[in-house]
């Protein structure tokens, strides 16, 4: 298996051509995980930069991003810029000295329209190392107002109200909840989002932050209660359509059938681009409103003037407006200067306003955790769904992973509120 994986990485590196920072000196190399339609949308951002500056950009998209980037950094030929899907991934390269801080790169004008919360969330060890190319709002429960009139986007339900609603919906000819754990190459993360929201909205931001930083045991009551609360939904007979073998991207499709196969979908803001007339309510909270977020973060791996200029451009309102404009309201910016009209409908505008507003934003916990902890979390979700009676053993093994991770590998990132 290891030999095969290395062969795949080698092939990707060969196909990348000038992924390293060499080249003709005038172009900029960019590495990211986006392929297909996402790569096409991101190229529109890069093409605008080339049109503005005359600087050519060589883009390489690969699903083996971390493997390719690690190999290139070790060889001393990193791309000029890499876009990483989580702060934990970015931090691992910052700690190797591979990423350059942006204090003297991003001008004050760009920072004025960049959300103050995101300026803090883009920091690692008290210095800004990233530009959020696109952001995503989590802590959302999607529904069709025509089919679930009990809910209103203006009035978040309590957890007990949500369970009572689920009881009624599960007897209405379909399942109450759409749910899918499948994801290539790593399944299970949709379940971690549930558990993270339950920790955040029941135990509060302080406990959530300490948990993401490795300072709260997985066997602690607040964490165990989050798992069992999720089990009230995921494991109750008749409540869920899909689950273990359903791909996360397909899970919500049954909301649009007639009659619907499921009515409620806990998923991030990309669902806004799925079509239909869906709305959302915030995840039930017992305290001050907070939101889970994720982001794709661009980091500067060389000091080429052309690369610095591209990083400056990525932070501008112009660059931040391009992808949301072509995504039909499913991709969102951290910049307050982006015209809300770009988002096209009221639901997408509410998401954009939340992402740039004052309510506390907290990075997805598994995106902050060291990779060994994150991967163990994903596996634990799948095991819990198959063997819920083994929860204590599952949490015990997660805590063994936590205590084995060196303290220096954890990130302590406060919520941005």
mmCIF file of C-alpha atoms in Angstrom:
data_model
loop_
_atom_site.group_PDB
_atom_site.id
_atom_site.type_symbol
_atom_site.label_atom_id
_atom_site.label_comp_id
_atom_site.label_asym_id
_atom_site.label_seq_id
_atom_site.Cartn_x
_atom_site.Cartn_y
_atom_site.Cartn_z
ATOM 1 C CA UNK A 1 0.000 0.000 0.000
ATOM 2 C CA UNK A 2 2.800 2.439 0.900
ATOM 3 C CA UNK A 3 4.645 1.734 -2.351
ATOM 4 C CA UNK A 4 1.472 2.313 -4.334
ATOM 5 C CA UNK A 5 0.802 5.604 -2.530
ATOM 6 C CA UNK A 6 4.351 6.792 -3.246
ATOM 7 C CA UNK A 7 3.938 5.883 -6.898
ATOM 8 C CA UNK A 8 0.765 7.986 -7.096
ATOM 9 C CA UNK A 9 2.522 10.975 -5.517
ATOM 10 C CA UNK A 10 5.498 10.559 -7.868
ATOM 11 C CA UNK A 11 3.174 10.548 -10.862
ATOM 12 C CA UNK A 12 1.441 13.684 -9.646
ATOM 13 C CA UNK A 13 4.750 15.444 -9.160
ATOM 14 C CA UNK A 14 5.894 14.462 -12.633
ATOM 15 C CA UNK A 15 2.628 15.720 -14.121
ATOM 16 C CA UNK A 16 2.858 18.979 -12.190
ATOM 17 C CA UNK A 17 5.825 20.093 -14.276
ATOM 18 C CA UNK A 18 7.070 23.346 -12.835
ATOM 19 C CA UNK A 19 5.299 23.038 -9.507
ATOM 20 C CA UNK A 20 8.472 24.250 -7.822
ATOM 21 C CA UNK A 21 9.444 27.882 -7.578
ATOM 22 C CA UNK A 22 11.932 27.801 -10.439
ATOM 23 C CA UNK A 23 10.478 28.358 -13.887
ATOM 24 C CA UNK A 24 11.120 31.530 -15.866
ATOM 25 C CA UNK A 25 11.186 33.855 -12.871
ATOM 26 C CA UNK A 26 8.226 35.868 -14.164
ATOM 27 C CA UNK A 27 5.423 33.391 -13.514
ATOM 28 C CA UNK A 28 3.908 32.318 -10.201
ATOM 29 C CA UNK A 29 3.286 28.679 -9.305
ATOM 30 C CA UNK A 30 0.161 27.867 -7.267
ATOM 31 C CA UNK A 31 -0.737 24.489 -5.780
ATOM 32 C CA UNK A 32 -4.202 23.679 -4.393
ATOM 33 C CA UNK A 33 -6.627 20.792 -3.997
ATOM 34 C CA UNK A 34 -9.200 22.046 -6.497
ATOM 35 C CA UNK A 35 -9.864 20.057 -9.648
ATOM 36 C CA UNK A 36 -12.755 20.023 -12.115
ATOM 37 C CA UNK A 37 -15.307 22.801 -11.725
ATOM 38 C CA UNK A 38 -13.637 24.222 -8.614
ATOM 39 C CA UNK A 39 -10.341 24.541 -10.484
ATOM 40 C CA UNK A 40 -12.132 26.293 -13.344
ATOM 41 C CA UNK A 41 -13.664 28.807 -10.926
ATOM 42 C CA UNK A 42 -10.338 29.469 -9.184
ATOM 43 C CA UNK A 43 -8.625 29.953 -12.541
ATOM 44 C CA UNK A 44 -10.995 32.857 -13.152
ATOM 45 C CA UNK A 45 -9.458 34.540 -10.104
ATOM 46 C CA UNK A 46 -5.943 33.829 -11.371
ATOM 47 C CA UNK A 47 -6.778 34.945 -14.917
ATOM 48 C CA UNK A 48 -8.015 38.285 -13.576
ATOM 49 C CA UNK A 49 -4.683 38.713 -11.793
ATOM 50 C CA UNK A 50 -2.800 37.997 -15.018
ATOM 51 C CA UNK A 51 -4.987 40.468 -16.907
ATOM 52 C CA UNK A 52 -4.256 43.133 -14.280
ATOM 53 C CA UNK A 53 -0.509 42.550 -13.972
ATOM 54 C CA UNK A 54 0.751 40.561 -16.958
ATOM 55 C CA UNK A 55 2.152 37.964 -14.542
ATOM 56 C CA UNK A 56 1.454 34.404 -15.676
ATOM 57 C CA UNK A 57 0.198 31.876 -13.108
ATOM 58 C CA UNK A 58 0.926 28.153 -13.395
ATOM 59 C CA UNK A 59 -1.795 26.336 -11.436
ATOM 60 C CA UNK A 60 -1.631 22.704 -10.316
ATOM 61 C CA UNK A 61 -4.655 21.040 -8.692
ATOM 62 C CA UNK A 62 -4.298 17.700 -6.921
ATOM 63 C CA UNK A 63 -6.306 15.713 -4.390
ATOM 64 C CA UNK A 64 -2.958 14.548 -2.929
ATOM 65 C CA UNK A 65 -2.145 18.117 -1.881
ATOM 66 C CA UNK A 66 -0.361 17.422 1.405
ATOM 67 C CA UNK A 67 1.779 14.637 -0.050
ATOM 68 C CA UNK A 68 2.793 16.701 -3.074
ATOM 69 C CA UNK A 69 3.492 19.828 -1.021
ATOM 70 C CA UNK A 70 5.476 17.941 1.619
ATOM 71 C CA UNK A 71 7.663 16.372 -1.067
ATOM 72 C CA UNK A 72 8.273 19.686 -2.822
ATOM 73 C CA UNK A 73 9.134 21.462 0.451
ATOM 74 C CA UNK A 74 11.583 18.688 1.352
ATOM 75 C CA UNK A 75 13.208 18.991 -2.081
ATOM 76 C CA UNK A 76 13.558 22.746 -1.648
ATOM 77 C CA UNK A 77 11.298 23.426 -4.650
ATOM 78 C CA UNK A 78 7.963 24.486 -3.134
ATOM 79 C CA UNK A 79 5.288 26.248 -5.168
ATOM 80 C CA UNK A 80 5.267 29.984 -4.691
ATOM 81 C CA UNK A 81 1.791 29.790 -3.136
ATOM 82 C CA UNK A 82 -0.174 26.828 -1.800
ATOM 83 C CA UNK A 83 -3.836 26.868 -0.773
ATOM 84 C CA UNK A 84 -4.443 24.516 2.131
ATOM 85 C CA UNK A 85 -7.877 23.281 3.256
ATOM 86 C CA UNK A 86 -7.361 23.800 7.001
ATOM 87 C CA UNK A 87 -5.372 25.871 9.499
ATOM 88 C CA UNK A 88 -3.931 22.661 10.948
ATOM 89 C CA UNK A 89 -2.399 21.766 7.592
ATOM 90 C CA UNK A 90 -1.037 25.288 7.150
ATOM 91 C CA UNK A 91 0.397 25.334 10.677
ATOM 92 C CA UNK A 92 2.406 22.176 10.033
ATOM 93 C CA UNK A 93 4.270 23.979 7.242
ATOM 94 C CA UNK A 94 4.604 27.219 9.247
ATOM 95 C CA UNK A 95 6.359 25.262 11.988
ATOM 96 C CA UNK A 96 8.824 23.871 9.448
ATOM 97 C CA UNK A 97 9.698 27.428 8.452
ATOM 98 C CA UNK A 98 8.267 26.846 4.971
ATOM 99 C CA UNK A 99 5.641 29.627 5.001
ATOM 100 C CA UNK A 100 6.360 33.342 5.132
ATOM 101 C CA UNK A 101 4.407 35.768 7.347
ATOM 102 C CA UNK A 102 2.282 38.354 5.543
ATOM 103 C CA UNK A 103 2.804 41.354 7.804
ATOM 104 C CA UNK A 104 4.754 43.222 5.120
ATOM 105 C CA UNK A 105 2.833 41.748 2.165
ATOM 106 C CA UNK A 106 -0.858 42.626 2.605
ATOM 107 C CA UNK A 107 -1.449 46.368 2.496
ATOM 108 C CA UNK A 108 -3.562 48.243 5.016
ATOM 109 C CA UNK A 109 -6.299 48.978 2.465
ATOM 110 C CA UNK A 110 -7.026 45.295 1.949
ATOM 111 C CA UNK A 111 -7.086 44.678 5.689
ATOM 112 C CA UNK A 112 -9.644 47.433 6.237
ATOM 113 C CA UNK A 113 -12.330 45.542 4.334
ATOM 114 C CA UNK A 114 -11.238 42.111 5.543
ATOM 115 C CA UNK A 115 -13.415 40.941 8.432
ATOM 116 C CA UNK A 116 -11.617 41.579 11.758
ATOM 117 C CA UNK A 117 -12.584 38.103 12.926
ATOM 118 C CA UNK A 118 -10.936 36.510 9.903
ATOM 119 C CA UNK A 119 -7.789 38.570 10.431
ATOM 120 C CA UNK A 120 -7.500 36.787 13.779
ATOM 121 C CA UNK A 121 -8.492 33.385 12.409
ATOM 122 C CA UNK A 122 -5.786 33.662 9.743
ATOM 123 C CA UNK A 123 -3.094 34.020 12.392
ATOM 124 C CA UNK A 124 -0.820 31.227 13.528
ATOM 125 C CA UNK A 125 1.326 31.838 16.587
ATOM 126 C CA UNK A 126 0.354 35.535 16.620
ATOM 127 C CA UNK A 127 1.312 36.348 13.029
ATOM 128 C CA UNK A 128 -0.804 36.416 9.888
ATOM 129 C CA UNK A 129 0.214 33.657 7.491
ATOM 130 C CA UNK A 130 -2.858 33.232 5.311
ATOM 131 C CA UNK A 131 -5.469 34.752 3.062
ATOM 132 C CA UNK A 132 -8.824 32.969 3.131
ATOM 133 C CA UNK A 133 -9.500 32.372 -0.571
ATOM 134 C CA UNK A 134 -12.988 31.122 0.218
ATOM 135 C CA UNK A 135 -14.873 30.426 3.421
ATOM 136 C CA UNK A 136 -17.729 28.182 4.498
ATOM 137 C CA UNK A 137 -20.304 28.597 7.250
ATOM 138 C CA UNK A 138 -21.258 25.518 9.229
ATOM 139 C CA UNK A 139 -23.693 25.117 12.166
ATOM 140 C CA UNK A 140 -26.578 25.149 9.669
ATOM 141 C CA UNK A 141 -29.701 22.988 9.439
ATOM 142 C CA UNK A 142 -31.251 23.123 5.971
ATOM 143 C CA UNK A 143 -34.941 22.605 5.224
ATOM 144 C CA UNK A 144 -37.597 23.397 2.629
ATOM 145 C CA UNK A 145 -40.054 25.938 4.136
ATOM 146 C CA UNK A 146 -42.873 24.527 1.990
ATOM 147 C CA UNK A 147 -42.404 21.076 3.488
ATOM 148 C CA UNK A 148 -41.316 22.019 7.018
ATOM 149 C CA UNK A 149 -43.415 25.063 7.926
ATOM 150 C CA UNK A 150 -42.666 24.421 11.615
ATOM 151 C CA UNK A 151 -39.238 26.044 11.164
ATOM 152 C CA UNK A 152 -38.368 29.667 10.514
ATOM 153 C CA UNK A 153 -34.975 31.122 9.735
ATOM 154 C CA UNK A 154 -35.784 33.937 12.166
ATOM 155 C CA UNK A 155 -36.414 31.625 15.136
ATOM 156 C CA UNK A 156 -33.783 28.979 15.926
ATOM 157 C CA UNK A 157 -35.258 25.870 17.570
ATOM 158 C CA UNK A 158 -34.072 24.411 20.843
ATOM 159 C CA UNK A 159 -32.630 20.901 20.810
ATOM 160 C CA UNK A 160 -35.784 19.484 22.408
ATOM 161 C CA UNK A 161 -37.941 21.239 19.810
ATOM 162 C CA UNK A 162 -35.771 19.805 17.057
ATOM 163 C CA UNK A 163 -36.164 16.278 18.437
ATOM 164 C CA UNK A 164 -39.952 16.671 18.658
ATOM 165 C CA UNK A 165 -40.010 17.947 15.084
ATOM 166 C CA UNK A 166 -37.876 14.981 14.016
ATOM 167 C CA UNK A 167 -40.398 12.631 15.644
ATOM 168 C CA UNK A 168 -43.208 14.157 13.576
ATOM 169 C CA UNK A 169 -41.248 14.220 10.323
ATOM 170 C CA UNK A 170 -40.113 10.620 10.654
ATOM 171 C CA UNK A 171 -43.739 9.512 10.479
ATOM 172 C CA UNK A 172 -44.582 11.706 7.452
ATOM 173 C CA UNK A 173 -43.568 9.212 4.776
ATOM 174 C CA UNK A 174 -39.846 9.920 4.799
ATOM 175 C CA UNK A 175 -36.936 10.120 7.220
ATOM 176 C CA UNK A 176 -36.513 13.249 9.298
ATOM 177 C CA UNK A 177 -32.823 13.637 8.479
ATOM 178 C CA UNK A 178 -30.625 13.366 5.394
ATOM 179 C CA UNK A 179 -27.174 12.140 6.379
ATOM 180 C CA UNK A 180 -24.127 10.767 4.565
ATOM 181 C CA UNK A 181 -20.722 9.888 5.997
ATOM 182 C CA UNK A 182 -19.059 8.995 2.693
ATOM 183 C CA UNK A 183 -16.295 11.210 1.321
ATOM 184 C CA UNK A 184 -13.271 10.486 -0.860
ATOM 185 C CA UNK A 185 -10.536 10.108 0.260
ATOM 186 C CA UNK A 186 -11.566 10.287 3.940
ATOM 187 C CA UNK A 187 -15.063 9.421 5.178
ATOM 188 C CA UNK A 188 -16.594 10.365 8.517
ATOM 189 C CA UNK A 189 -16.092 14.119 8.615
ATOM 190 C CA UNK A 190 -19.830 14.962 8.339
ATOM 191 C CA UNK A 191 -20.257 13.160 11.667
ATOM 192 C CA UNK A 192 -17.450 15.164 13.247
ATOM 193 C CA UNK A 193 -19.324 18.324 12.259
ATOM 194 C CA UNK A 194 -22.324 17.145 14.286
ATOM 195 C CA UNK A 195 -20.219 16.424 17.355
ATOM 196 C CA UNK A 196 -18.321 19.699 17.045
ATOM 197 C CA UNK A 197 -21.559 21.681 16.865
ATOM 198 C CA UNK A 198 -22.899 19.888 19.922
ATOM 199 C CA UNK A 199 -19.746 20.646 21.917
ATOM 200 C CA UNK A 200 -19.688 24.272 20.755
ATOM 201 C CA UNK A 201 -23.370 25.013 21.343
ATOM 202 C CA UNK A 202 -23.810 23.112 24.599
ATOM 203 C CA UNK A 203 -20.472 23.504 26.371
ATOM 204 C CA UNK A 204 -19.629 26.957 24.975
ATOM 205 C CA UNK A 205 -16.738 28.535 23.131
ATOM 206 C CA UNK A 206 -14.229 28.287 26.001
ATOM 207 C CA UNK A 207 -14.583 24.505 26.362
ATOM 208 C CA UNK A 208 -14.665 24.132 22.578
ATOM 209 C CA UNK A 209 -11.402 26.062 22.218
ATOM 210 C CA UNK A 210 -9.660 24.025 24.912
ATOM 211 C CA UNK A 211 -10.912 20.792 23.317
ATOM 212 C CA UNK A 212 -9.586 21.752 19.886
ATOM 213 C CA UNK A 213 -6.243 22.592 21.540
ATOM 214 C CA UNK A 214 -5.979 19.136 23.129
ATOM 215 C CA UNK A 215 -6.646 20.383 26.652
ATOM 216 C CA UNK A 216 -9.940 18.543 27.279
ATOM 217 C CA UNK A 217 -10.123 14.751 27.459
ATOM 218 C CA UNK A 218 -12.348 12.941 24.996
ATOM 219 C CA UNK A 219 -13.793 11.097 27.983
ATOM 220 C CA UNK A 220 -14.848 14.375 29.646
ATOM 221 C CA UNK A 221 -18.622 14.625 30.307
ATOM 222 C CA UNK A 222 -19.078 17.552 27.877
ATOM 223 C CA UNK A 223 -17.542 15.584 25.014
ATOM 224 C CA UNK A 224 -19.271 12.298 25.804
ATOM 225 C CA UNK A 225 -22.652 14.053 25.973
ATOM 226 C CA UNK A 226 -22.081 15.457 22.489
ATOM 227 C CA UNK A 227 -21.616 11.943 21.088
ATOM 228 C CA UNK A 228 -24.689 10.560 22.796
ATOM 229 C CA UNK A 229 -26.794 13.548 21.686
ATOM 230 C CA UNK A 230 -25.770 12.912 18.096
ATOM 231 C CA UNK A 231 -26.723 9.289 18.636
ATOM 232 C CA UNK A 232 -30.255 10.446 19.527
ATOM 233 C CA UNK A 233 -30.574 11.482 15.882
ATOM 234 C CA UNK A 234 -28.220 9.272 13.892
ATOM 235 C CA UNK A 235 -29.104 5.987 15.583
ATOM 236 C CA UNK A 236 -32.832 6.342 16.133
ATOM 237 C CA UNK A 237 -34.791 3.961 13.857
ATOM 238 C CA UNK A 238 -36.584 5.778 11.053
ATOM 239 C CA UNK A 239 -34.853 9.109 11.694
ATOM 240 C CA UNK A 240 -32.157 9.008 9.011
ATOM 241 C CA UNK A 241 -32.015 8.399 5.284
ATOM 242 C CA UNK A 242 -28.557 7.339 4.128
ATOM 243 C CA UNK A 243 -25.695 7.314 6.662
ATOM 244 C CA UNK A 244 -22.563 5.143 6.447
ATOM 245 C CA UNK A 245 -22.456 4.342 2.749
ATOM 246 C CA UNK A 246 -24.081 7.515 1.421
ATOM 247 C CA UNK A 247 -21.750 10.135 -0.039
ATOM 248 C CA UNK A 248 -22.064 13.488 1.726
ATOM 249 C CA UNK A 249 -22.659 15.209 -1.620
ATOM 250 C CA UNK A 250 -25.620 12.961 -2.388
ATOM 251 C CA UNK A 251 -27.185 12.944 1.071
ATOM 252 C CA UNK A 252 -29.402 15.991 0.576
ATOM 253 C CA UNK A 253 -30.768 15.105 -2.836
ATOM 254 C CA UNK A 254 -33.738 13.299 -1.324
ATOM 255 C CA UNK A 255 -34.966 16.659 0.032
ATOM 256 C CA UNK A 256 -35.823 17.645 -3.541
ATOM 257 C CA UNK A 257 -37.796 14.547 -4.576
ATOM 258 C CA UNK A 258 -41.564 14.363 -4.590
ATOM 259 C CA UNK A 259 -42.429 13.131 -2.056
ATOM 260 C CA UNK A 260 -39.266 14.014 -0.133
ATOM 261 C CA UNK A 261 -37.140 11.172 1.203
ATOM 262 C CA UNK A 262 -35.850 13.346 4.059
ATOM 263 C CA UNK A 263 -36.590 16.806 5.416
ATOM 264 C CA UNK A 264 -33.635 18.178 7.416
ATOM 265 C CA UNK A 265 -29.955 18.346 6.492
ATOM 266 C CA UNK A 266 -27.106 19.382 8.802
ATOM 267 C CA UNK A 267 -24.500 20.634 6.364
ATOM 268 C CA UNK A 268 -22.341 23.637 5.478
ATOM 269 C CA UNK A 269 -23.114 26.651 3.313
ATOM 270 C CA UNK A 270 -22.238 24.978 0.007
ATOM 271 C CA UNK A 271 -25.774 23.504 0.113
ATOM 272 C CA UNK A 272 -26.979 26.979 -0.879
ATOM 273 C CA UNK A 273 -25.891 26.147 -4.434
ATOM 274 C CA UNK A 274 -27.799 22.877 -4.643
ATOM 275 C CA UNK A 275 -30.904 24.477 -6.131
ATOM 276 C CA UNK A 276 -34.474 24.541 -4.864
ATOM 277 C CA UNK A 277 -35.882 26.934 -2.294
ATOM 278 C CA UNK A 278 -34.044 25.789 0.801
ATOM 279 C CA UNK A 279 -33.617 27.897 3.907
ATOM 280 C CA UNK A 280 -31.670 27.237 7.100
ATOM 281 C CA UNK A 281 -31.898 27.668 10.847
ATOM 282 C CA UNK A 282 -28.850 27.895 13.117
ATOM 283 C CA UNK A 283 -27.876 24.820 15.083
ATOM 284 C CA UNK A 284 -29.640 24.816 18.489
ATOM 285 C CA UNK A 285 -27.622 26.638 21.137
ATOM 286 C CA UNK A 286 -27.945 26.928 24.891
ATOM 287 C CA UNK A 287 -25.725 30.017 25.081
ATOM 288 C CA UNK A 288 -24.544 33.022 23.054
ATOM 289 C CA UNK A 289 -24.670 32.408 19.313
ATOM 290 C CA UNK A 290 -21.481 31.044 17.775
ATOM 291 C CA UNK A 291 -20.799 29.496 14.375
ATOM 292 C CA UNK A 292 -18.431 26.858 13.128
ATOM 293 C CA UNK A 293 -16.506 27.851 9.985
ATOM 294 C CA UNK A 294 -13.934 26.435 7.603
ATOM 295 C CA UNK A 295 -11.722 28.018 4.961
ATOM 296 C CA UNK A 296 -9.223 27.357 2.199
ATOM 297 C CA UNK A 297 -6.114 29.303 3.176
ATOM 298 C CA UNK A 298 -3.460 30.594 0.779
ATOM 299 C CA UNK A 299 0.075 30.661 2.171
ATOM 300 C CA UNK A 300 3.239 32.218 0.721
ATOM 301 C CA UNK A 301 6.043 29.661 0.315
ATOM 302 C CA UNK A 302 8.603 31.824 -1.539
ATOM 303 C CA UNK A 303 9.548 35.491 -1.480
ATOM 304 C CA UNK A 304 9.313 36.160 -5.207
ATOM 305 C CA UNK A 305 7.951 39.662 -5.880
ATOM 306 C CA UNK A 306 5.394 38.206 -8.296
ATOM 307 C CA UNK A 307 4.145 35.787 -5.623
ATOM 308 C CA UNK A 308 3.860 38.593 -3.088
ATOM 309 C CA UNK A 309 1.834 40.562 -5.622
ATOM 310 C CA UNK A 310 -0.555 37.625 -6.141
ATOM 311 C CA UNK A 311 -1.036 37.270 -2.369
ATOM 312 C CA UNK A 312 -1.905 40.973 -2.192
ATOM 313 C CA UNK A 313 -4.385 40.536 -5.027
ATOM 314 C CA UNK A 314 -6.061 37.510 -3.385
ATOM 315 C CA UNK A 315 -6.875 39.691 -0.364
ATOM 316 C CA UNK A 316 -8.592 42.430 -2.388
ATOM 317 C CA UNK A 317 -12.330 42.931 -2.717
ATOM 318 C CA UNK A 318 -11.990 42.416 -6.480
ATOM 319 C CA UNK A 319 -10.395 38.989 -6.152
ATOM 320 C CA UNK A 320 -12.671 37.964 -3.306
ATOM 321 C CA UNK A 321 -15.748 38.809 -5.432
ATOM 322 C CA UNK A 322 -14.898 36.634 -8.441
ATOM 323 C CA UNK A 323 -15.536 33.122 -7.136
ATOM 324 C CA UNK A 324 -18.755 34.017 -5.256
ATOM 325 C CA UNK A 325 -20.034 35.664 -8.440
ATOM 326 C CA UNK A 326 -19.527 32.534 -10.550
ATOM 327 C CA UNK A 327 -20.625 30.036 -7.886
ATOM 328 C CA UNK A 328 -24.309 31.073 -7.802
ATOM 329 C CA UNK A 329 -24.246 31.698 -4.068
ATOM 330 C CA UNK A 330 -22.399 28.641 -2.759
ATOM 331 C CA UNK A 331 -18.921 30.145 -2.192
ATOM 332 C CA UNK A 332 -18.386 32.953 0.289
ATOM 333 C CA UNK A 333 -15.774 35.592 1.075
ATOM 334 C CA UNK A 334 -14.251 36.839 4.321
ATOM 335 C CA UNK A 335 -14.251 40.402 2.943
ATOM 336 C CA UNK A 336 -16.892 42.866 4.032
ATOM 337 C CA UNK A 337 -16.181 44.863 0.877
ATOM 338 C CA UNK A 338 -17.730 42.247 -1.399
ATOM 339 C CA UNK A 339 -21.053 43.524 -2.753
ATOM 340 C CA UNK A 340 -23.854 41.476 -1.082
ATOM 341 C CA UNK A 341 -25.789 41.554 -4.358
ATOM 342 C CA UNK A 342 -23.243 39.097 -5.776
ATOM 343 C CA UNK A 343 -24.777 36.349 -3.660
ATOM 344 C CA UNK A 344 -28.005 36.464 -5.617
ATOM 345 C CA UNK A 345 -30.633 35.538 -3.004
ATOM 346 C CA UNK A 346 -31.564 36.352 0.559
ATOM 347 C CA UNK A 347 -30.404 33.019 1.989
ATOM 348 C CA UNK A 348 -26.893 33.362 0.553
ATOM 349 C CA UNK A 349 -26.725 36.980 1.689
ATOM 350 C CA UNK A 350 -27.565 35.912 5.252
ATOM 351 C CA UNK A 351 -24.673 33.465 5.137
ATOM 352 C CA UNK A 352 -22.300 36.119 3.789
ATOM 353 C CA UNK A 353 -23.389 38.598 6.460
ATOM 354 C CA UNK A 354 -22.839 36.019 9.202
ATOM 355 C CA UNK A 355 -19.352 35.192 7.920
ATOM 356 C CA UNK A 356 -18.323 38.859 8.023
ATOM 357 C CA UNK A 357 -20.386 39.888 11.056
ATOM 358 C CA UNK A 358 -19.815 40.082 14.789
ATOM 359 C CA UNK A 359 -21.146 36.731 16.065
ATOM 360 C CA UNK A 360 -18.334 34.470 17.242
ATOM 361 C CA UNK A 361 -16.759 32.349 14.490
ATOM 362 C CA UNK A 362 -14.898 29.204 15.529
ATOM 363 C CA UNK A 363 -12.762 27.116 13.205
ATOM 364 C CA UNK A 364 -13.931 23.561 12.615
ATOM 365 C CA UNK A 365 -12.331 21.561 15.431
ATOM 366 C CA UNK A 366 -11.031 18.726 13.273
ATOM 367 C CA UNK A 367 -9.448 21.303 10.941
ATOM 368 C CA UNK A 368 -7.443 22.621 13.889
ATOM 369 C CA UNK A 369 -6.396 19.297 15.378
ATOM 370 C CA UNK A 370 -3.117 17.575 14.446
ATOM 371 C CA UNK A 371 -3.550 15.116 11.577
ATOM 372 C CA UNK A 372 -3.212 12.029 13.785
ATOM 373 C CA UNK A 373 -6.051 13.275 15.994
ATOM 374 C CA UNK A 374 -8.211 14.323 13.057
ATOM 375 C CA UNK A 375 -7.878 10.967 11.316
ATOM 376 C CA UNK A 376 -8.662 9.116 14.535
ATOM 377 C CA UNK A 377 -11.756 11.323 14.987
ATOM 378 C CA UNK A 378 -13.006 10.440 11.494
ATOM 379 C CA UNK A 379 -12.544 6.717 12.123
ATOM 380 C CA UNK A 380 -14.202 6.947 15.516
ATOM 381 C CA UNK A 381 -17.353 8.455 13.997
ATOM 382 C CA UNK A 382 -17.721 5.490 11.645
ATOM 383 C CA UNK A 383 -17.069 2.987 14.429
ATOM 384 C CA UNK A 384 -19.608 4.639 16.728
ATOM 385 C CA UNK A 385 -22.332 4.369 14.102
ATOM 386 C CA UNK A 386 -21.646 0.656 13.757
ATOM 387 C CA UNK A 387 -21.047 -0.101 17.460
ATOM 388 C CA UNK A 388 -22.632 2.591 19.664
ATOM 389 C CA UNK A 389 -22.376 0.326 22.704
ATOM 390 C CA UNK A 390 -18.582 0.685 22.443
ATOM 391 C CA UNK A 391 -18.616 4.465 22.928
ATOM 392 C CA UNK A 392 -16.539 4.392 26.133
ATOM 393 C CA UNK A 393 -13.829 2.324 24.447
ATOM 394 C CA UNK A 394 -13.924 4.597 21.382
ATOM 395 C CA UNK A 395 -13.496 7.725 23.498
ATOM 396 C CA UNK A 396 -10.747 6.070 25.512
ATOM 397 C CA UNK A 397 -8.764 5.316 22.350
ATOM 398 C CA UNK A 398 -9.268 8.885 21.127
ATOM 399 C CA UNK A 399 -7.833 10.134 24.394
ATOM 400 C CA UNK A 400 -4.826 7.861 23.989
ATOM 401 C CA UNK A 401 -4.189 9.519 20.626
ATOM 402 C CA UNK A 402 -4.614 12.961 22.211
ATOM 403 C CA UNK A 403 -2.071 12.325 24.945
ATOM 404 C CA UNK A 404 0.424 10.841 22.469
ATOM 405 C CA UNK A 405 0.458 13.983 20.300
ATOM 406 C CA UNK A 406 3.303 16.342 21.333
ATOM 407 C CA UNK A 407 2.036 19.521 22.976
ATOM 408 C CA UNK A 408 3.799 21.654 20.360
ATOM 409 C CA UNK A 409 1.697 20.106 17.574
ATOM 410 C CA UNK A 410 -1.609 21.488 18.891
ATOM 411 C CA UNK A 411 -3.059 24.832 17.782
ATOM 412 C CA UNK A 412 -4.675 27.156 20.305
ATOM 413 C CA UNK A 413 -6.920 29.311 18.114
ATOM 414 C CA UNK A 414 -9.607 31.298 19.913
ATOM 415 C CA UNK A 415 -12.986 31.903 18.377
ATOM 416 C CA UNK A 416 -12.919 35.191 16.538
ATOM 417 C CA UNK A 417 -15.821 36.971 18.217
#
